[in-house]
mmCIF file of C-alpha atoms in Angstrom:
data_model
loop_
_atom_site.group_PDB
_atom_site.id
_atom_site.type_symbol
_atom_site.label_atom_id
_atom_site.label_comp_id
_atom_site.label_asym_id
_atom_site.label_seq_id
_atom_site.Cartn_x
_atom_site.Cartn_y
_atom_site.Cartn_z
ATOM 1 C CA MET A 1 73.901 83.257 59.089
ATOM 2 C CA SER A 2 75.947 85.939 57.763
ATOM 3 C CA ALA A 3 79.395 86.590 59.055
ATOM 4 C CA LYS A 4 79.108 90.305 58.377
ATOM 5 C CA THR A 5 77.333 91.590 61.473
ATOM 6 C CA LYS A 6 76.989 95.325 61.614
ATOM 7 C CA ILE A 7 77.045 97.105 64.936
ATOM 8 C CA TRP A 8 75.670 100.596 65.119
ATOM 9 C CA VAL A 9 76.685 102.835 67.982
ATOM 10 C CA PHE A 10 74.504 105.815 68.816
ATOM 11 C CA HIS A 11 75.415 108.505 71.219
ATOM 12 C CA MET A 12 72.548 109.439 73.518
ATOM 13 C CA LYS A 13 73.201 113.154 72.937
ATOM 14 C CA GLU A 14 72.702 112.759 69.187
ATOM 15 C CA LEU A 15 69.444 110.830 69.690
ATOM 16 C CA ILE A 16 68.048 113.538 71.964
ATOM 17 C CA TYR A 17 69.012 116.339 69.523
ATOM 18 C CA THR A 18 67.441 114.447 66.629
ATOM 19 C CA ALA A 19 64.211 113.813 68.540
ATOM 20 C CA VAL A 20 63.951 117.475 69.589
ATOM 21 C CA PHE A 21 64.498 118.711 66.031
ATOM 22 C CA VAL A 22 61.947 116.249 64.636
ATOM 23 C CA VAL A 23 59.328 117.410 67.162
ATOM 24 C CA LEU A 24 60.088 121.095 66.447
ATOM 25 C CA GLY A 25 59.876 120.462 62.702
ATOM 26 C CA ILE A 26 56.474 118.798 63.059
ATOM 27 C CA LEU A 27 55.196 121.673 65.226
ATOM 28 C CA PHE A 28 56.485 124.194 62.691
ATOM 29 C CA LEU A 29 54.734 122.410 59.833
ATOM 30 C CA LEU A 30 51.454 122.263 61.798
ATOM 31 C CA LEU A 31 51.748 125.964 62.574
ATOM 32 C CA LEU A 32 52.253 126.785 58.895
ATOM 33 C CA ILE A 33 49.297 124.633 57.893
ATOM 34 C CA PHE A 34 46.962 126.286 60.409
ATOM 35 C CA MET A 35 48.124 129.791 59.580
ATOM 36 C CA PHE A 36 47.911 129.564 55.830
ATOM 37 C CA SER A 37 45.034 127.169 55.323
ATOM 38 C CA SER A 38 42.513 128.676 52.925
ATOM 39 C CA GLY A 39 39.498 126.999 54.532
ATOM 40 C CA ARG A 40 39.637 129.192 57.617
ATOM 41 C CA LYS A 41 37.578 132.383 57.526
ATOM 42 C CA ASN A 42 38.453 135.621 59.217
ATOM 43 C CA THR A 43 36.299 135.907 62.343
ATOM 44 C CA VAL A 44 36.939 139.612 62.940
ATOM 45 C CA THR A 45 33.973 141.624 61.759
ATOM 46 C CA GLU A 46 33.497 145.339 61.506
ATOM 47 C CA PRO A 47 30.781 146.775 63.719
ATOM 48 C CA THR A 48 27.636 147.580 61.810
ATOM 49 C CA ALA A 49 25.621 150.742 62.252
ATOM 50 C CA GLU A 50 22.975 148.809 64.171
ATOM 51 C CA SER A 51 25.359 147.189 66.636
ATOM 52 C CA ALA A 52 27.602 150.206 67.106
ATOM 53 C CA GLY A 53 24.849 152.661 68.015
ATOM 54 C CA ARG A 54 24.423 156.270 67.008
ATOM 55 C CA TYR A 55 27.262 157.685 69.095
ATOM 56 C CA THR A 56 30.673 156.762 70.385
ATOM 57 C CA ALA A 57 30.293 156.703 74.163
ATOM 58 C CA GLY A 58 32.097 159.455 76.035
ATOM 59 C CA ILE A 59 32.059 163.099 77.049
ATOM 60 C CA TYR A 60 32.305 165.602 74.219
ATOM 61 C CA THR A 61 32.810 169.326 74.673
ATOM 62 C CA SER A 62 32.114 172.391 72.629
ATOM 63 C CA SER A 63 33.396 175.880 73.363
ATOM 64 C CA LEU A 64 31.300 178.998 73.291
ATOM 65 C CA THR A 65 32.713 182.531 73.517
ATOM 66 C CA LEU A 66 30.701 185.509 74.731
ATOM 67 C CA SER A 67 32.416 188.897 75.123
ATOM 68 C CA GLY A 68 35.818 187.281 75.410
ATOM 69 C CA ASN A 69 34.658 184.775 78.041
ATOM 70 C CA THR A 70 34.913 181.128 77.029
ATOM 71 C CA MET A 71 32.443 178.539 78.271
ATOM 72 C CA GLU A 72 32.510 174.823 77.648
ATOM 73 C CA ILE A 73 29.432 172.692 77.257
ATOM 74 C CA ALA A 74 29.953 168.995 78.036
ATOM 75 C CA VAL A 75 27.636 166.472 76.396
ATOM 76 C CA THR A 76 27.760 162.945 77.817
ATOM 77 C CA VAL A 77 26.578 160.223 75.428
ATOM 78 C CA ASP A 78 26.285 156.464 75.519
ATOM 79 C CA ASN A 79 26.090 154.284 72.421
ATOM 80 C CA ASP A 80 22.422 154.990 71.750
ATOM 81 C CA TYR A 81 21.397 158.028 73.755
ATOM 82 C CA ILE A 82 22.364 161.400 75.191
ATOM 83 C CA SER A 83 22.858 161.075 78.951
ATOM 84 C CA SER A 84 23.450 164.632 80.123
ATOM 85 C CA ILE A 85 24.310 168.139 79.010
ATOM 86 C CA ARG A 86 25.968 170.593 81.380
ATOM 87 C CA PHE A 87 28.439 173.424 81.633
ATOM 88 C CA ARG A 88 31.991 172.428 82.352
ATOM 89 C CA GLN A 89 33.800 174.699 84.824
ATOM 90 C CA LEU A 90 31.505 177.676 84.438
ATOM 91 C CA ASP A 91 33.221 180.730 85.871
ATOM 92 C CA GLU A 92 31.282 182.721 88.491
ATOM 93 C CA THR A 93 31.803 185.978 86.613
ATOM 94 C CA VAL A 94 30.345 184.483 83.440
ATOM 95 C CA ALA A 95 27.362 183.151 85.406
ATOM 96 C CA ALA A 96 26.828 186.605 86.896
ATOM 97 C CA MET A 97 27.166 188.369 83.534
ATOM 98 C CA TYR A 98 24.823 185.958 81.741
ATOM 99 C CA PRO A 99 22.215 184.855 84.294
ATOM 100 C CA LEU A 100 19.970 183.211 81.682
ATOM 101 C CA MET A 101 22.631 180.716 80.566
ATOM 102 C CA GLU A 102 22.209 178.137 83.320
ATOM 103 C CA PRO A 103 18.381 178.005 83.379
ATOM 104 C CA ALA A 104 18.279 177.923 79.572
ATOM 105 C CA LEU A 105 20.778 175.045 79.443
ATOM 106 C CA GLU A 106 18.910 173.115 82.145
ATOM 107 C CA SER A 107 15.651 173.465 80.222
ATOM 108 C CA LEU A 108 17.258 172.454 76.924
ATOM 109 C CA ALA A 109 19.130 169.556 78.514
ATOM 110 C CA ALA A 110 15.929 168.147 79.988
ATOM 111 C CA GLN A 111 14.144 168.355 76.628
ATOM 112 C CA ILE A 112 17.040 166.911 74.627
ATOM 113 C CA CYS A 113 17.629 164.015 77.040
ATOM 114 C CA GLU A 114 13.899 163.231 77.007
ATOM 115 C CA THR A 115 13.373 163.374 73.233
ATOM 116 C CA GLN A 116 16.947 162.455 72.159
ATOM 117 C CA SER A 117 16.670 165.081 69.434
ATOM 118 C CA LEU A 118 17.590 168.696 68.814
ATOM 119 C CA GLU A 119 14.399 169.316 66.858
ATOM 120 C CA ASN A 120 11.147 170.848 68.141
ATOM 121 C CA LEU A 121 12.710 172.351 71.248
ATOM 122 C CA SER A 122 10.722 174.939 73.143
ATOM 123 C CA TYR A 123 12.227 177.888 74.976
ATOM 124 C CA SER A 124 10.980 181.107 76.463
ATOM 125 C CA GLU A 125 11.096 184.382 74.590
ATOM 126 C CA ASP A 126 13.388 185.811 77.266
ATOM 127 C CA SER A 127 16.124 183.326 76.445
ATOM 128 C CA GLN A 128 15.501 182.774 72.742
ATOM 129 C CA TYR A 129 18.923 183.884 71.486
ATOM 130 C CA THR A 130 20.716 182.305 74.419
ATOM 131 C CA SER A 131 18.954 179.005 73.714
ATOM 132 C CA LEU A 132 19.809 179.139 70.010
ATOM 133 C CA LEU A 133 23.448 179.734 70.882
ATOM 134 C CA LEU A 134 23.427 176.806 73.315
ATOM 135 C CA VAL A 135 21.714 174.509 70.804
ATOM 136 C CA SER A 136 24.383 175.240 68.201
ATOM 137 C CA ALA A 137 27.120 174.429 70.734
ATOM 138 C CA ILE A 138 25.337 171.200 71.729
ATOM 139 C CA GLN A 139 24.958 170.275 68.061
ATOM 140 C CA SER A 140 28.686 170.717 67.413
ATOM 141 C CA ALA A 141 29.500 168.501 70.414
ATOM 142 C CA LEU A 142 27.075 165.826 69.184
ATOM 143 C CA GLU A 143 28.674 165.925 65.721
ATOM 144 C CA LYS A 144 31.950 164.944 67.355
ATOM 145 C CA ALA A 145 30.214 162.030 69.065
ATOM 146 C CA GLN A 146 28.426 160.587 66.034
ATOM 147 C CA ASN A 147 29.699 157.406 64.382
#
């Protein structure tokens, strides 16, 4: 046997620090490997026109001014269809001054919600110009809603 026996003395504090740093180093290396590995594909995909629908769901408004009185038309849409069309906060004086506005909008709203289109709408001769004005306001609100 050899007469030169070596005795190593370790402090427990140094062993614990070394073990913690080794574990943290291994975790850091694994994190770098997973983050920058080229084999992993990006799973985030952009919505396509088919999956996103025709409209962005929400309530869209369009303003309409007649003789200094402003009216707002609110069009409620979901992803694929028009849910409702109505006046938003219609003033009583405006309703009294333009009595054909509400019936014309109700008739147009029913047709548009049924056909989901602004084409081939029918309206009476009494409210022809009123209906054309409302259709243009509805069209501008739907343009805001389109994807």
